[in-house]
Each structure stands twice: as C-alpha cells, then as structure tokens.
Coordinates of C-alpha atoms in Angstrom, one line a residue:
X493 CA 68.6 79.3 -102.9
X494 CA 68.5 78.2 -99.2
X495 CA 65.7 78.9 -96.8
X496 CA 65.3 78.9 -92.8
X497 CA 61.6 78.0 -90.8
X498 CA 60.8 77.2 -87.6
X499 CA 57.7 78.5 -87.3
X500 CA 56.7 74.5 -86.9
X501 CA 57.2 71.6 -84.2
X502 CA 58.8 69.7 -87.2
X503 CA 61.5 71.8 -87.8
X504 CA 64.4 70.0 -88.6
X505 CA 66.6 68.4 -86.4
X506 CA 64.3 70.7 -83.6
X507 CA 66.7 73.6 -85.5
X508 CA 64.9 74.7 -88.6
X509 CA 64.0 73.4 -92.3
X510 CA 67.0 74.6 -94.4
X511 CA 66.3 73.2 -97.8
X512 CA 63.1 72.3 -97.5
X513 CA 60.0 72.6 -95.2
X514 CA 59.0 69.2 -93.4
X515 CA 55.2 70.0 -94.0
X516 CA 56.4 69.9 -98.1
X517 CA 57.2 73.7 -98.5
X518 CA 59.7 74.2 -101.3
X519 CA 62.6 76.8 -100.3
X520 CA 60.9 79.4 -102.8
X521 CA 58.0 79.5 -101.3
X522 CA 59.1 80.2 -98.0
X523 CA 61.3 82.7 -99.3
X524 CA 58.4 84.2 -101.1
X525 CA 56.1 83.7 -97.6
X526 CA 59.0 85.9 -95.4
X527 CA 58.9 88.0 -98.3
X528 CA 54.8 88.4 -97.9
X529 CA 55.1 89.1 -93.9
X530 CA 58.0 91.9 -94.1
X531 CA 55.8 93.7 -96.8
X532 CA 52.9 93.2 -94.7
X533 CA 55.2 94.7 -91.8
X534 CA 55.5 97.6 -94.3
X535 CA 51.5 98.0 -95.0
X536 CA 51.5 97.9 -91.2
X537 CA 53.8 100.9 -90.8
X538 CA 51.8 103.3 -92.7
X539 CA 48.4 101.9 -91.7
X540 CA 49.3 102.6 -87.8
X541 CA 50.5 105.7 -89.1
X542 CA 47.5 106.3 -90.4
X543 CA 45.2 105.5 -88.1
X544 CA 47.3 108.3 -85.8
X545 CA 45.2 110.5 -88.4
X546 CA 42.0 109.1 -88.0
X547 CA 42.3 107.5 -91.6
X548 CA 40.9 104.4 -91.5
X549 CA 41.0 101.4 -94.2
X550 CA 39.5 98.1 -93.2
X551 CA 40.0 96.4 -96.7
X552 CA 43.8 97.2 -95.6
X553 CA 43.0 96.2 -92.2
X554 CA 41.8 92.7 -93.1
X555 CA 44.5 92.1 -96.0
X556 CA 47.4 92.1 -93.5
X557 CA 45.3 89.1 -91.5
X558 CA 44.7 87.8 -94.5
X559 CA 48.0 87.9 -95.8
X560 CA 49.7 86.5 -92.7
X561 CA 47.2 83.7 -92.4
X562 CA 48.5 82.3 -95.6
X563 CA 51.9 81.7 -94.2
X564 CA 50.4 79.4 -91.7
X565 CA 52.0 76.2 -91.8
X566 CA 50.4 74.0 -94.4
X567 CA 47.9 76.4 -96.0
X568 CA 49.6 77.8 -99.2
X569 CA 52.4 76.0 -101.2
X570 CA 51.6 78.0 -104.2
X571 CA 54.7 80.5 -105.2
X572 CA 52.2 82.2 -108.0
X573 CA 49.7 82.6 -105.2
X574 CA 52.2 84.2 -102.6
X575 CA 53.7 86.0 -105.3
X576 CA 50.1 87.7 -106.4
X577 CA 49.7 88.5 -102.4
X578 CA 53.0 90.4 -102.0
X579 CA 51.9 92.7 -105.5
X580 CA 48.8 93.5 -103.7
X581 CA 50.7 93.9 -100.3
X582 CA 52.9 96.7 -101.8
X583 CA 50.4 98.0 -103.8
X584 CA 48.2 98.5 -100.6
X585 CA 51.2 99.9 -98.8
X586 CA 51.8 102.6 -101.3
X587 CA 48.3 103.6 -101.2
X588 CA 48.1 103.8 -97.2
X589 CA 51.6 105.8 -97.5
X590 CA 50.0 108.3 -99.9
X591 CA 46.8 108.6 -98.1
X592 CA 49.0 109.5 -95.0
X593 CA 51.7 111.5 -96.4
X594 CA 49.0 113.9 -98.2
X595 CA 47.1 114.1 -94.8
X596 CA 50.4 114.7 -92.5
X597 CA 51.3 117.5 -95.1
X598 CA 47.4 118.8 -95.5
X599 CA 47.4 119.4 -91.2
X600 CA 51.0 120.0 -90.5
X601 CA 51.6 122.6 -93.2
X602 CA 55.1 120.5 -93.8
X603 CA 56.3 117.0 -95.3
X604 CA 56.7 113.9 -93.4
X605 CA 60.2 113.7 -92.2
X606 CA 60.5 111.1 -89.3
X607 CA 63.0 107.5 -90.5
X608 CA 60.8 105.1 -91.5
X609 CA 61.5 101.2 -91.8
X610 CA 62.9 99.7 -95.3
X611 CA 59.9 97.8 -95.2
X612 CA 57.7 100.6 -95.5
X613 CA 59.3 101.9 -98.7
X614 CA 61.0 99.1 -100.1
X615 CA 60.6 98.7 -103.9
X616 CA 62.4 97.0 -107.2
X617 CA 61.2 95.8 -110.5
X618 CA 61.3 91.7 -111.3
X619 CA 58.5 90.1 -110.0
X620 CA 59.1 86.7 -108.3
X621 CA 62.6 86.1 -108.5
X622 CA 63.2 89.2 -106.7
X623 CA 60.7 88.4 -104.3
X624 CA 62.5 85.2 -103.4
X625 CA 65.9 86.9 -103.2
X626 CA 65.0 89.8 -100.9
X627 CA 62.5 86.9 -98.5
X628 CA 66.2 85.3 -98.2
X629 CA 67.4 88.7 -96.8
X630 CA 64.6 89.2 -94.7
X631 CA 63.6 86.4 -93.1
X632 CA 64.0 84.9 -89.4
X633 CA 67.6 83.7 -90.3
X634 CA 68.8 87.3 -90.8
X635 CA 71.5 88.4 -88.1
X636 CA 70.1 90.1 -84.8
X637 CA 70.2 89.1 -80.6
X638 CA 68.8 86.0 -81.0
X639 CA 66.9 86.8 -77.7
X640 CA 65.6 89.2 -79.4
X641 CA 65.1 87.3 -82.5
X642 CA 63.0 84.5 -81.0
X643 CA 60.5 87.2 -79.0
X644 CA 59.9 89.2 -82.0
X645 CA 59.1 85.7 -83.8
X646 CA 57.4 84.4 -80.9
X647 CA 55.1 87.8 -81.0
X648 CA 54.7 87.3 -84.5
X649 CA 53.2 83.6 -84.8
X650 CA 51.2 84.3 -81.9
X651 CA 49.5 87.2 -84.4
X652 CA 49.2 84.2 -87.1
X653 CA 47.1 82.6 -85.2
X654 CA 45.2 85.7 -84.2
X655 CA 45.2 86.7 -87.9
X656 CA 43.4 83.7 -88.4
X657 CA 40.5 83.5 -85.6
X658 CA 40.5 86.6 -86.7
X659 CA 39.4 86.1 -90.8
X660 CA 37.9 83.2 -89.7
X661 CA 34.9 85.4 -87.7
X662 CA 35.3 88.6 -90.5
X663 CA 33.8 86.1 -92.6
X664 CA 30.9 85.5 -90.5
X665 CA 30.3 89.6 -89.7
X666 CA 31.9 89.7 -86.9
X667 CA 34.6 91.8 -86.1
X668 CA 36.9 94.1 -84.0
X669 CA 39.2 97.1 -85.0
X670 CA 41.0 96.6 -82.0
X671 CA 42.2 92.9 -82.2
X672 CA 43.4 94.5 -86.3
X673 CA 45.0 97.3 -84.9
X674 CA 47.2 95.1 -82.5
X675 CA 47.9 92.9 -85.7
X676 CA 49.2 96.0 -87.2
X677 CA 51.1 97.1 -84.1
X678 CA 52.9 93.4 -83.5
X679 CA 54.4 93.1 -86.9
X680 CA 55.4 97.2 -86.9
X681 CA 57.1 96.4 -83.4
X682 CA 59.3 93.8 -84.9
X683 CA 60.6 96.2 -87.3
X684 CA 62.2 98.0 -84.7
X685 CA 65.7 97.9 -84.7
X686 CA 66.3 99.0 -80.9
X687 CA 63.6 97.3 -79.3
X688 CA 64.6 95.9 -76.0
X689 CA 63.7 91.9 -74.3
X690 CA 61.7 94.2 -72.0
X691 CA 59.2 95.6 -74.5
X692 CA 59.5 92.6 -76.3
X693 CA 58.0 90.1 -73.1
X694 CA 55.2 93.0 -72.8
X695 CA 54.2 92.9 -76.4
X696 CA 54.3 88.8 -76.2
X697 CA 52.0 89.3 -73.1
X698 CA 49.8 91.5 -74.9
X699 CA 49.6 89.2 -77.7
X700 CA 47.9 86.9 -75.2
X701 CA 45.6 89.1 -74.3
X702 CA 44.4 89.9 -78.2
X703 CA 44.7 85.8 -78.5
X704 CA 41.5 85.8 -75.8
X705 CA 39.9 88.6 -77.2
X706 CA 40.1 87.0 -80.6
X707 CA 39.3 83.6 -79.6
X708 CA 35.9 85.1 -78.0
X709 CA 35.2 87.1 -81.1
X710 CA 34.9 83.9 -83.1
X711 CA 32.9 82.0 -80.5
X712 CA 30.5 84.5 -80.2
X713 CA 30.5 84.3 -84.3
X714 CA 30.1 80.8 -84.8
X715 CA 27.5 80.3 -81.9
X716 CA 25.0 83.3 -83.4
X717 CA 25.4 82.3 -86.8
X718 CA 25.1 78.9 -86.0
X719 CA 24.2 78.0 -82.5
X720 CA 25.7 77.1 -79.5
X721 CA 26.7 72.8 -79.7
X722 CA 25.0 70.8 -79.1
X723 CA 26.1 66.8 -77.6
X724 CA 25.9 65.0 -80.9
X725 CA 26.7 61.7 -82.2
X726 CA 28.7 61.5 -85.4
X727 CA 28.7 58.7 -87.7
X728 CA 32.2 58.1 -89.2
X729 CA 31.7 55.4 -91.9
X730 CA 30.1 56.3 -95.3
X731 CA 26.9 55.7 -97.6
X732 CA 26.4 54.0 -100.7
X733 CA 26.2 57.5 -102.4
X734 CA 28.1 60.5 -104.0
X735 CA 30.0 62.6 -101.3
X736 CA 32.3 65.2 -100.8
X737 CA 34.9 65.4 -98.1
X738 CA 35.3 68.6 -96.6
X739 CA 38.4 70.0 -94.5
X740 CA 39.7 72.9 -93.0
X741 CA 37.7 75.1 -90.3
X742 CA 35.3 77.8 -92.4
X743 CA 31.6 76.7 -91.0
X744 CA 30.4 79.5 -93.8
X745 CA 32.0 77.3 -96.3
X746 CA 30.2 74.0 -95.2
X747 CA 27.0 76.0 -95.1
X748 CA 27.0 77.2 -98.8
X749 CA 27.8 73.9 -99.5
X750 CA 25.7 72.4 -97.8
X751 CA 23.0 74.7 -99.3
X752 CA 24.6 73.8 -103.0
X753 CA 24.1 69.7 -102.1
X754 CA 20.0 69.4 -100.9
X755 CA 18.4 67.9 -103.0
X756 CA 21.4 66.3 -105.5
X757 CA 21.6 63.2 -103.7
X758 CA 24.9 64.2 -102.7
X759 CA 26.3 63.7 -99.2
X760 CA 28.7 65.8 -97.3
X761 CA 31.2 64.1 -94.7
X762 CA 33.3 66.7 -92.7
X763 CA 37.1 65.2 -91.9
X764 CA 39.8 67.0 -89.7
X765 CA 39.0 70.0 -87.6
X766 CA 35.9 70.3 -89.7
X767 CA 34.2 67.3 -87.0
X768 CA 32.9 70.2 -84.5
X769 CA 30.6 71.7 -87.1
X770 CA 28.6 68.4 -86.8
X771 CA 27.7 69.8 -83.5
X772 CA 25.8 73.2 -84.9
X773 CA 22.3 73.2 -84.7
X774 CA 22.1 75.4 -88.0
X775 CA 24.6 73.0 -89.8
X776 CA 23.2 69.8 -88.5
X777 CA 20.0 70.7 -89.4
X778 CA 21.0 69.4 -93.1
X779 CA 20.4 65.9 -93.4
X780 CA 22.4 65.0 -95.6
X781 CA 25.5 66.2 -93.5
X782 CA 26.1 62.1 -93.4
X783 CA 29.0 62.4 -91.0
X784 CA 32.9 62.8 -90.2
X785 CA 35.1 60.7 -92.5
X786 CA 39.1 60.0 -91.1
X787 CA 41.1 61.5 -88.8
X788 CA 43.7 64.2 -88.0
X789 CA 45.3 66.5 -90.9
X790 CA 48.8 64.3 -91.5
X791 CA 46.8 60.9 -92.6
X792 CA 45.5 62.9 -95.2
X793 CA 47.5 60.6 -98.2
X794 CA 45.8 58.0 -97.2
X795 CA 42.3 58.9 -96.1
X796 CA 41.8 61.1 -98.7
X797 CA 43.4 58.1 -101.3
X798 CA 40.4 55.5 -99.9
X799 CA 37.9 58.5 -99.4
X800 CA 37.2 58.2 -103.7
X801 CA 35.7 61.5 -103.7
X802 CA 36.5 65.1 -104.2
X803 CA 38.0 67.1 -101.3
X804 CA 37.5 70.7 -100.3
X805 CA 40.2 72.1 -98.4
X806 CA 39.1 75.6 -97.0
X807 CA 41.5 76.3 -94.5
X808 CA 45.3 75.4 -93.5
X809 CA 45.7 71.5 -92.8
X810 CA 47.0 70.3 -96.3
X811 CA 49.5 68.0 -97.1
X812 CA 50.9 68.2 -100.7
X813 CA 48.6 65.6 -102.5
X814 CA 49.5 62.6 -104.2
X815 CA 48.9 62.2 -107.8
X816 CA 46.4 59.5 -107.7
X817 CA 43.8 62.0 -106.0
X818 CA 45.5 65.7 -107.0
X819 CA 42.7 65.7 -109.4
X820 CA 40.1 65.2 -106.7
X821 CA 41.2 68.1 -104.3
X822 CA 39.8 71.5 -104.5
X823 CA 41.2 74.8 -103.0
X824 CA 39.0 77.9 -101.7
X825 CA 40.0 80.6 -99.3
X826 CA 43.7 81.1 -98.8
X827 CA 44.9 77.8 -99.5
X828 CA 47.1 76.8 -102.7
X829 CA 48.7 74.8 -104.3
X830 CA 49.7 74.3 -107.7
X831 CA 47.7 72.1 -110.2
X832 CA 44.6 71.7 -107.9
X833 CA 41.3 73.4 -108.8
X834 CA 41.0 76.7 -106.7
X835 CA 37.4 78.1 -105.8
X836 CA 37.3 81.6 -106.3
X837 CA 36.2 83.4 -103.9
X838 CA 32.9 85.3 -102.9
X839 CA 32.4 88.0 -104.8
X840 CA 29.1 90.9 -104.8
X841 CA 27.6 89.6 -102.2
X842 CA 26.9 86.0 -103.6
X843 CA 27.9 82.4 -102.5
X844 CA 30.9 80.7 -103.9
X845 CA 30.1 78.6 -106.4
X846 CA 31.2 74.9 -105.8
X847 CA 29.3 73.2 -108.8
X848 CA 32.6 71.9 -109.9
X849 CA 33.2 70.2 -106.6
X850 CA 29.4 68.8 -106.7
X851 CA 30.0 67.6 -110.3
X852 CA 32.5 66.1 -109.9
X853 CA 31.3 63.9 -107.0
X854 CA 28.6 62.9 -109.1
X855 CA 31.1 61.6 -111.8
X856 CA 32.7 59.5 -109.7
X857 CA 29.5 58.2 -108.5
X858 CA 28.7 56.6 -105.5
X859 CA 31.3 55.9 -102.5
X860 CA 31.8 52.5 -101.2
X861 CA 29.3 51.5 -97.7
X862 CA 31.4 51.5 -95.0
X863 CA 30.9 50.8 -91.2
X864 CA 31.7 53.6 -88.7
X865 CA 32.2 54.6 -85.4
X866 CA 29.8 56.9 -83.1
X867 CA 31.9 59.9 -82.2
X868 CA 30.5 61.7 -79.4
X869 CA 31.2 65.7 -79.6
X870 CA 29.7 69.1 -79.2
X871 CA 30.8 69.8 -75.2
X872 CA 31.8 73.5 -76.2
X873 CA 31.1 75.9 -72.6
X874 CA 27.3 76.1 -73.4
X875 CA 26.5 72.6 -73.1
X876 CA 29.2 71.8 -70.4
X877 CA 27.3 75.0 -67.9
X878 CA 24.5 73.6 -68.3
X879 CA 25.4 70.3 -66.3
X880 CA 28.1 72.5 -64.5
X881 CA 26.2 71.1 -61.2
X882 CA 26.3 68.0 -61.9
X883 CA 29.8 68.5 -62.2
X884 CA 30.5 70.1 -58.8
X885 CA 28.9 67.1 -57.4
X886 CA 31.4 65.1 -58.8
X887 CA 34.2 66.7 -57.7
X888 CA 33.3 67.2 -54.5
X889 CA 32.2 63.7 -54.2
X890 CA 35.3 62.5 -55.5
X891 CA 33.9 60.6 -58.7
X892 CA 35.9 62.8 -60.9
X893 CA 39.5 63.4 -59.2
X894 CA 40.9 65.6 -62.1
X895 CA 40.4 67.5 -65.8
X896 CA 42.4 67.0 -67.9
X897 CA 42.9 69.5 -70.8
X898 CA 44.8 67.8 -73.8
X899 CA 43.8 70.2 -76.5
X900 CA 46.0 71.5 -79.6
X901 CA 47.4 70.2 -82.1
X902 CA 47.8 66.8 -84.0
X903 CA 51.6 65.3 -86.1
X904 CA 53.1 62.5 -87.5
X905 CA 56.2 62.0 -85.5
X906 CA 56.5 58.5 -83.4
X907 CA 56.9 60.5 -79.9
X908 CA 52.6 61.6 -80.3
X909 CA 52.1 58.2 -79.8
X910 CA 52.7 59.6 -75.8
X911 CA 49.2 61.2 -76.0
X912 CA 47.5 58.0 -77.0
X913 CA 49.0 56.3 -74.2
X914 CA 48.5 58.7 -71.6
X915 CA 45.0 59.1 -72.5
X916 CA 44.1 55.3 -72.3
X917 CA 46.7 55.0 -69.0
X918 CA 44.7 57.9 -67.4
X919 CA 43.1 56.3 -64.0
X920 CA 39.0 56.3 -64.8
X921 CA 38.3 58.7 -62.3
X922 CA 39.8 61.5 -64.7
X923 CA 38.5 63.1 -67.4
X924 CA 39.6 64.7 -70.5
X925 CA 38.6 68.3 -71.9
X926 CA 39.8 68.3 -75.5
X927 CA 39.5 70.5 -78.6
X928 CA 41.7 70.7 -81.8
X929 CA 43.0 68.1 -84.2
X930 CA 45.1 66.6 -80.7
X931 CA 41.7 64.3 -80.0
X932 CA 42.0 62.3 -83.2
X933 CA 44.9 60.5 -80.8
X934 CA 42.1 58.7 -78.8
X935 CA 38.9 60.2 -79.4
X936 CA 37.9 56.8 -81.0
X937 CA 38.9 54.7 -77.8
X938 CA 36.2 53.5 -75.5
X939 CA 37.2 55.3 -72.5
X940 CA 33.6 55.4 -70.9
X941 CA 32.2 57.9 -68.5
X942 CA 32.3 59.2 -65.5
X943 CA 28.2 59.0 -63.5
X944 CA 27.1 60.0 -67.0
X945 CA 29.9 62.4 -67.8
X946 CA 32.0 61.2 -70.7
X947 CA 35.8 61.0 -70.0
X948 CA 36.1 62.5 -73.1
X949 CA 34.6 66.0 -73.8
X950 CA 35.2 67.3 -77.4
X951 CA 35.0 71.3 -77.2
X952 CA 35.6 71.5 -81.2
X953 CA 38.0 73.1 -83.2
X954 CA 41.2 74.4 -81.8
X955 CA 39.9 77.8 -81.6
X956 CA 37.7 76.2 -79.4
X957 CA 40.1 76.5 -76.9
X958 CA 38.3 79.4 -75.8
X959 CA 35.8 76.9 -74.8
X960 CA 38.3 75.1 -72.1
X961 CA 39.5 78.5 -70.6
X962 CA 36.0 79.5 -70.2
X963 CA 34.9 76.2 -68.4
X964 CA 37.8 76.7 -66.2
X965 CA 37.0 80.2 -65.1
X966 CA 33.1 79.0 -64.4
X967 CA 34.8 76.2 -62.4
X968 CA 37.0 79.1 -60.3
X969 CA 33.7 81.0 -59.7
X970 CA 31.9 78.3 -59.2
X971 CA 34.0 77.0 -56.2
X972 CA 34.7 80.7 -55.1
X973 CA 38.9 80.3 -55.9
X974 CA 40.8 82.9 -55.9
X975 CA 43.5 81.2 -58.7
X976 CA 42.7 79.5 -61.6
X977 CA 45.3 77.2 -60.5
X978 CA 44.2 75.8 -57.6
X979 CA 41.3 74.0 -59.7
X980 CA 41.7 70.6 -60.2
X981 CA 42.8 70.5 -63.3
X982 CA 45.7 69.6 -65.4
X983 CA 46.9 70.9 -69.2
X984 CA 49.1 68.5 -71.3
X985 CA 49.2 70.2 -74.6
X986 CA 50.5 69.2 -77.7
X987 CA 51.4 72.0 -80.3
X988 CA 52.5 71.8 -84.1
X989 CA 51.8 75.5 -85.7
X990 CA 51.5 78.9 -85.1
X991 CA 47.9 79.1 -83.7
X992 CA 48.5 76.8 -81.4
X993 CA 51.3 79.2 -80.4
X994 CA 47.9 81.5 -80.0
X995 CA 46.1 79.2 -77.8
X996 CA 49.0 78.9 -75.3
X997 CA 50.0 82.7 -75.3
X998 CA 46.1 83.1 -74.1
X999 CA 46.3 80.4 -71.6
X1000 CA 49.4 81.8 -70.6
X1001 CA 48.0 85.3 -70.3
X1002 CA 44.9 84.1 -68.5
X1003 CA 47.6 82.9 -65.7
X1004 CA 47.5 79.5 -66.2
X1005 CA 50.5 78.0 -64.4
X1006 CA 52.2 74.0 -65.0
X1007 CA 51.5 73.4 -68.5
X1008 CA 53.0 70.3 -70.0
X1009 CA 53.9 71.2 -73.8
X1010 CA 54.9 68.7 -76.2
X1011 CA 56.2 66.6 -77.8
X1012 CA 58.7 69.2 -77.3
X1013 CA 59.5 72.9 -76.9
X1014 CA 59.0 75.3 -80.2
X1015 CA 62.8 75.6 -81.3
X1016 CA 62.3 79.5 -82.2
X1017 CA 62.5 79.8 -78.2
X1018 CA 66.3 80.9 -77.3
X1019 CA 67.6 79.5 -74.8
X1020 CA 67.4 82.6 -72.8
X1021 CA 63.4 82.7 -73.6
X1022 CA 62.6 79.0 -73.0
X1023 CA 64.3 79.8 -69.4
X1024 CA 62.2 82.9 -68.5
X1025 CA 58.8 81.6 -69.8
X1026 CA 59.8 77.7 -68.2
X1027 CA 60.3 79.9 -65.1
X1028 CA 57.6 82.4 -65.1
X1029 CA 54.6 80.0 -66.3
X1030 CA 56.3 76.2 -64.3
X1031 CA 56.3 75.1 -68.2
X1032 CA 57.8 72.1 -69.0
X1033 CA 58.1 69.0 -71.6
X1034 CA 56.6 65.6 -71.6
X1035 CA 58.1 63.3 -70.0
X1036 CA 57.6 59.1 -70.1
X1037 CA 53.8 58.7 -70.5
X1038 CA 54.2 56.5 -66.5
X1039 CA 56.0 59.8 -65.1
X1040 CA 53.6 62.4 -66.5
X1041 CA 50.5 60.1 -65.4
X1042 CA 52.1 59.9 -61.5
X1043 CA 52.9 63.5 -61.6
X1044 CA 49.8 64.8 -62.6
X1045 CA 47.5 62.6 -61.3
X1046 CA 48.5 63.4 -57.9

C-alpha cells in the first residue's frame, strides 16, 4: 500500500513521499497517522458540538493535541503505537457523541438530526489493517480543489504545531480552553466539504493568531516554572563519568530526571533543542547538568553512535536508530518506535520513573573525557530588555546596522549549508537573533560581538520564537514605529516541519512583511496559495548566499 506526505521540507522530489517518508516513516504508518488526524477530526465534531451545550471534557480536549502532536514529523514511527491512539480516538468520539446526543434530546424534546461528517461516525471491525486501508482513503492525496486542499493542510500543520506548544505547557499547568477549542474548530473546518478559499485564508489567519497566543502560553510556563534565562555558558565536551544524553524539548522531563540523577554520580548532557534548558535558573541549579553534547536532530546516527551512553528522547527530533545504539535509546511522551525501551508515562500524580535509563548508564560506565566548546545562550526577551538600552545606543550609533533573525528549523540536505555561509559572510556590524535547532549551522563559529553584544543571541528552543517577536515589538515601542517593519531587522528562516509552519503563521499574523523562507517553499502550497501569501506577506526563497547578503544588508 502506497502513501502521500508533504507535511515536510523533505518531501520527495519537493512533491511528496510516496513509498516512503524521507525522515524513515514506513507507508503504514503514515497511513495509520492520516488515519489518527481524520478520527481526531471526528472527536472534534462532537466535542465543538458539545461545547455548544456547555459540556465540557478537557481529558478530550487535550487528547486531540495529543493525538495530532504524534504525527509530527519524526516523533512516532511506531504503527502499534498509532494504532492504540486511533482505538482511544474513536472510543473518545463515541463518548463525546453520546454525551451530546442525550443532552441535544434532554433540552430540545427531539433527536439530533442535522448531517454530520463520516468522520464523526465512521466505524468497522479489524483493527490495524483497516486502519491503514481507510488512512489511504483519507489522507491529503484524496481528490478535492487543490487550492483548497493545500489551505485546509496548511491550517492543519499550523494546529500541529500549536498542538504541540500547546501539550508542551499542559504539562507544566498551564493552560487555555481557548487555544483547545480553536484546535477543535481547525480540524472540524477541514471537514467541510463546501468550504470556500475565502474562509479558508481567514481560518489560516486565525491560526496565526492561536500560534501567538500558544507560543506565549508556554513562555509564560517555562519562565514560572523555571525562570526567565539567564546568559549562560555551556560546555559541550564530556566527563570521565556515567551520563545520559537527553533530547527532545520537555524541561519537566529533564527536571525529574535531573531529580532521579543527584547524588548517583551520574551526569546529564542535554543535545538538540534540549541546549536552551541549560539557561533555566531552576534547571541549572543542578550541578551535575554537565552540559550540551552534539548538534542539530539529523547528526543524530552519529552523535548518538560516539555519545556511548543511553539516550532519552522526549519529544519529536528522532531519526530511526541504528542497531549498534537501538539498545541505548529510550522513548517517553509521544514518541515511538518499535524495539526501543518506552517510559511510561506519569501516572497518580507521581514522577516517571527513569531508573532504567539511570541503570543503564551506570552499566556502561563511564564516558570517554572529551574537550568542548563554550556555547553562549540564554538571550530569551528577559535578558535581551534588560540591555534593550544599550541596544538603542547601538543602533542609533550605528555599531549594529541590522538583526538578523535566522530562527527555525535545522536538515540534512546540501543546500543548508546556505545558512552557514551567510551567517559567517554577514558584515560584523550585524547581528543574529536565533532560536530553534537552525543555530546548530553556526552557533559554534567565532563570530565575536558587537561593543559587548554577541553577534549571536540564542533565544532557545523553537517555541522560543516567541522570544524574537517579542524583542521586535519592544524595539517598535521602543523607537516609537508605527510598523514592525520599518525596524531594522531582517528574517531568513529556515523551516523543516510542521511547527515551524506555527512559527511563521505567527510571524505572519503579527504582520511581519519580507521573509526569506528556505531552503525552499513547503510543497503543500498550490501554486495558487504560494502566489497570494508571496504577494500578501513580500515572501520569497533564498537565493545565492552573495545575493541574499547584498539584498538584505542594505
């Protein structure tokens, strides 16, 4: 059985992965995954509907973020997994329909009679296989305008993403019934048969808007469970000791284990977009947080190969592992894949328990000394406001000429070298605001500083992106603009999945006008959209490194 994705900037031949995924996906599993997001569609349905009642369900709520987080590119290869989430799916969606139905019928003195979506009611016996068969017959390939068709999918990986900041900050306390209900709203949307381009660019708009909302929600977790960032150097070589690797982006992760590790003799080295939570008061505070160990997610066969220790993965960023270490790696949260040890996950209120992670570090014993690197990080918009003067000055005296914000995402195609290159080509009187896995392109160079000012300034995670939009609105107030745009900064972004799609939908929405995108545009954009949004926003493609750097620098 075939399958079609383009949720990626790998898709093949910039068209779609057909047989199967680039990132390693097997064509049942992303049958099984459009499978999981049109049932989650259906939960949707019924859970708006309900809501219309005033019956709410936030265990229902969370499960369609949940859910549509573990389609993320590179999170969960497991078809058992995905398979286990669609059960639950239906099962949850046959609950909210009954709680509804019984409610409509209770008030209105009559049965439910308006057409509802198949997705909402869809049912049939066999498990898997017929999981795999109807995700075939459901999934973005299926026949439809394909304006149309790349809006509703452009709507619905910007909701990934927000399904994801969104989880990400649920686990931490914090959350919002409004950026859920917009979840729920999104995917229902895209079940509409008659929906027109019109509502579609409004609801892509909106998304956006929920993408800023969401991106706040999670700063605002992360710095009052943890602290605002603080400038912090990280050390990037490793001890002559037992350690753990740890990947992903859960801080609440880290912390437990972290809290599992004092006292074992046991070090903990972040690697990926795991780096920012170096920066944490309340997670640096551990000493034996030793430091960050390799690079962006797509090195990972051979980091994690010379690493020698286990790995904990506890968010999206995996690459099917290699034999030699498969034994290593260890899965929590919504990632999966078959034949790897999977942390459950909490349950009654207690910590997960990582004891097999920690013993198993101590069975291989002690990791090879290595030199390192200092990485400099931790310029999130607390610590940047606070020499926002200093910063003015700059400007204005013309020691810095221009920001420039290369955030996003990291990949292993040739063309990124471009963003190595244009970062060490940059003239010196410019400076780059970064955050996401994109850094890890020259975040080790020596590109000095600026009267003090680093030329590199490492907001965190690529949620952090938050962090760069709210800089740039201090900046507007700051020098009393009227449009964000006439700040002197520029945004050369390079994407790879679908939160990424979040971070440019909020920049988008914020008004943000010029934006280089690269290495290329996503390929679920029609020709017709890619024209409206190139026109609309000034959006355009990288160019040759030489161009871009005369272009921009102007």
């Amino acid at each position: 059985m075939n399958m079609f994705c383009y949720q990626c900037e790998e898709a093949a031949k910039n068209e779609g992965c057909t047989v199967v995924g680039m990132c390693g996906k097997p064509a049942n599993v992303a049958n099984l995954q459009d499978m999981l997001i049109w049932s989650l569609k259906g939960l949707s349905f019924w859970l708006l509907k309900g809501k219309e009642m005033g019956i709410i369900d936030e265990e229902k709520d969370l499960y369609v973020a949940e859910g549509l987080f573990s389609t993320i590119t590179n999170v969960n290869f497991s078809a058992s997994r995905i398979t286990e989430y669609i059960d639950k799916a239906l099962k949850l969606r046959d609950e909210a329909k009954d709680k509804f139905l019984s409610k409509y019928e209770e008030e209105n003195n009559s049965q439910f009679s308006e057409k509802v979506p198949e997705a909402s009611t869809w049912y049939k016996k066999g498990g898997m296989e017929i999981y795999e068969l109807k995700g075939s017959e459901v999934g973005v390939h299926v026949k439809e305008n394909e304006d149309v068709k790349s809006l509703k999918e452009f709507v619905t990986y910007g909701i990934k993403g927000i399904s994801a900041y969104a989880d990400h900050a649920y686990v931490l306390n914090f959350s919002n019934n409004d950026i859920l209900t917009f979840i729920e709203k999104g995917l229902t949307e895209t079940l509409r048969e008659d929906i027109t381009v019109d509502e579609l660019i409004e609801l892509v708009n909106e998304t956006g808007k929920v993408a800023v909302d969401v991106m706040a929600l999670l700063d605002e977790a992360n710095t009052k469970t943890y602290g605002n960032p603080e400038i912090t150097k990280v050390f990037t070589g490793t001890y002559k000791a037992p350690g753990i690797l740890i990947s992903g982006h859960d801080l609440l992760d880290l912390e437990e284990l972290l809290k599992q590790t004092e006292g074992t003799g046991v070090k903990v080295y972040t690697h990926g977009e795991m780096l920012p939570a170096n920066a944490y008061p309340e997670l640096k505070k551990y000493k034996h947080l030793a430091g960050n160990w390799g690079g962006s997610w797509w090195r990972q066969k051979e980091e994690f190969e010379e690493f020698s220790g286990p790995i904990l993965m506890t968010t999206n960023c995996l690459v099917p592992p290699k034999e030699s270490y498969k034994d290593r790696v260890f899965t929590t949260g919504l990632v999966g894949f078959d034949d790897v040890t999977h942390i459950p996950n909490r349950a009654d209120g207690k910590p997960k328990d990582f004891s097999a992670v920690i013993e198993k570090a101590k069975e291989i014993g002690d990791l090879p000394e290595r030199d390192g690197k200092e990485l400099t990080i931790g310029f999130a918009h607390n610590q940047i406001a606070q020499v926002t003067d200093k910063v003015i000055d700059a400007i204005k005296n013309g020691d810095i000429k221009k920001f420039f914000v290369m955030a996003g995402c990291d990949g292993r195609r040739k063309e990124r070298d471009y963003y190595t290159d244009f970062a060490s080509q940059l003239p010196k009187d410019n400076v780059i605001l970064t955050a996401g896995c994109a850094k890890y392109r020259y975040n080790k160079m020596d590109l000095g500083d600026i009267g003090g000012i680093p030329r590199v300034l490492d907001a965190g995670q690529c949620n952090d992106s938050y962090s760069l939009a709210v800089t740039a609105l201090k900046l507007k107030e700051a020098f009393e603009l009227d449009d964000i745009n006439d700040l002197p900064i520029e945004y050369n972004i390079a994407w790879y999945e679908q939160k990424a799609v979040t971070v440019l939908l909020a920049l988008l929405y914020l008004g943000v006008k010029g934006i280089k995108l690269g290495p290329k545009l996503p390929s679920f954009l029609s020709e017709n959209v890619a024209k409206v949004v190139i026109e609309k926003f000034e959006l355009s493609t990288i160019n040759s490194v030489e161009e871009d750097i005369e272009t921009m620098t102007k």
